[in-house]
Amino acid sequence: MNLKITLMNCISCIIRILEIPSIKLGQNPIPGLTFRVELAQDGSYQNSSIIEAQIWGDLAEDFQKYYFINDYLLIEGYFSMRVSNHSNKKIPILTIFQIYPFLLTIPNDQKNL
């Protein structure tokens, strides 16, 4: 799939993890994750936005180990719009380069420790 990336902007925001990502290896040996997140905007679920997020490198491996569905994270990253040549739809992408834990869930296997 041929994609063109436009509108790169730096962003800091709080996100909620909506799905468990899996590590994907592309043509290079750098691990990457792609998953959906919800942007917390004003505390109202009616105004929330669900977008695709991606993380690369060691941060991707740490993310998969320590964070779970429904965790809230303060992140820094780049927001961009990918345009697919096949459908000409703009797809918002959040590339995360820094994570700060905000509200985390405790996995069931660690609640009795």
C-alpha positions as a printed Julia matrix, in Angstrom:
113×3 Matrix{Float64}:
   0.0     0.0    0.0
   1.42    3.38  -0.99
   0.93    6.05   1.64
   1.78    9.72   1.77
   2.25   11.41   5.17
   1.25   15.05   5.64
   0.75   17.57   8.47
   3.34   16.63  11.09
   2.77   18.35  14.43
   4.18   17.8   17.9
   1.55   16.87  20.48
   1.3    16.16  24.21
  -1.92   14.58  25.41
  -3.55   11.91  27.55
  -4.6     8.73  25.76
  -6.49    5.6   26.75
  -5.29    2.28  25.31
  -8.13    0.51  23.48
  -6.45   -2.69  22.29
  -3.46   -4.92  22.93
  -0.79   -4.23  20.32
   1.54   -6.85  18.93
   5.12   -6.25  17.86
   5.6    -6.16  14.1
   8.92   -6.33  12.3
   9.14   -4.64   8.93
  11.96   -4.7    6.43
  14.36   -3.44   9.09
  15.0    -5.07  12.49
  13.42   -2.2   14.48
  10.3    -3.47  16.31
   7.14   -1.42  15.98
   3.63   -1.43  17.44
   0.4    -0.2   15.89
  -2.79    0.02  17.96
  -5.89    2.16  18.55
  -6.1     4.77  21.3
  -8.7     7.24  22.51
  -7.7    10.88  22.99
  -9.06   12.3   26.23
 -10.35   15.76  25.35
 -12.59   17.38  27.95
 -13.67   14.47  30.14
 -16.7    13.84  27.94
 -16.96   10.53  26.08
 -19.08   12.26  23.44
 -16.11   14.37  22.31
 -13.49   11.63  22.29
 -11.47   10.74  19.2
 -10.21    7.26  18.37
  -7.04    7.19  16.29
  -4.24    4.82  15.36
  -0.99    5.09  17.33
   2.44    3.69  16.62
   5.59    3.22  18.68
   9.05    2.11  17.52
  12.22    0.6   19.01
  12.88   -0.16  22.67
   9.88    1.95  23.69
   7.65   -0.47  21.75
   9.02   -3.45  23.67
   8.61   -1.64  27.02
   5.09   -0.57  26.09
   4.06   -4.15  25.38
   5.47   -5.33  28.74
   4.1    -2.65  31.08
   0.85   -1.19  29.71
  -2.6    -2.74  29.29
  -6.06   -2.01  27.88
  -7.8     0.95  29.61
  -4.53    2.39  30.95
  -4.28    6.17  30.64
  -0.92    7.59  29.57
   0.46   11.07  29.13
   2.37   10.94  25.86
   4.5    13.11  23.61
   4.59   12.44  19.92
   3.9    13.55  16.39
   0.43   13.76  14.93
   0.13   13.27  11.19
  -2.44   12.44   8.54
  -1.71    9.52   6.24
  -3.39    9.6    2.88
  -4.02    6.23   1.28
  -3.61    6.15  -2.49
  -6.2     3.38  -2.72
  -9.11    5.14  -1.02
  -7.89    8.78  -0.78
  -9.05    8.8    2.85
  -7.04   10.7    5.46
  -6.09    8.49   8.39
  -4.88   10.21  11.6
  -1.72    8.63  13.03
  -0.08    9.38  16.39
   3.61    8.41  16.52
   4.59    8.24  20.2
   8.17    8.97  21.3
   7.74    9.49  25.09
   5.38    7.87  27.64
   4.53    8.97  31.18
   2.2     6.68  33.22
  -0.97    8.49  34.32
  -3.67    6.01  35.47
  -2.74    2.34  35.2
  -4.71   -0.86  35.74
  -3.34   -3.73  37.82
  -3.32   -7.08  35.97
  -5.33   -9.86  37.67
  -2.25  -12.03  38.23
  -0.56   -9.25  40.26
  -3.51   -8.12  42.45
  -2.7   -10.57  45.26
   1.01   -9.76  45.53
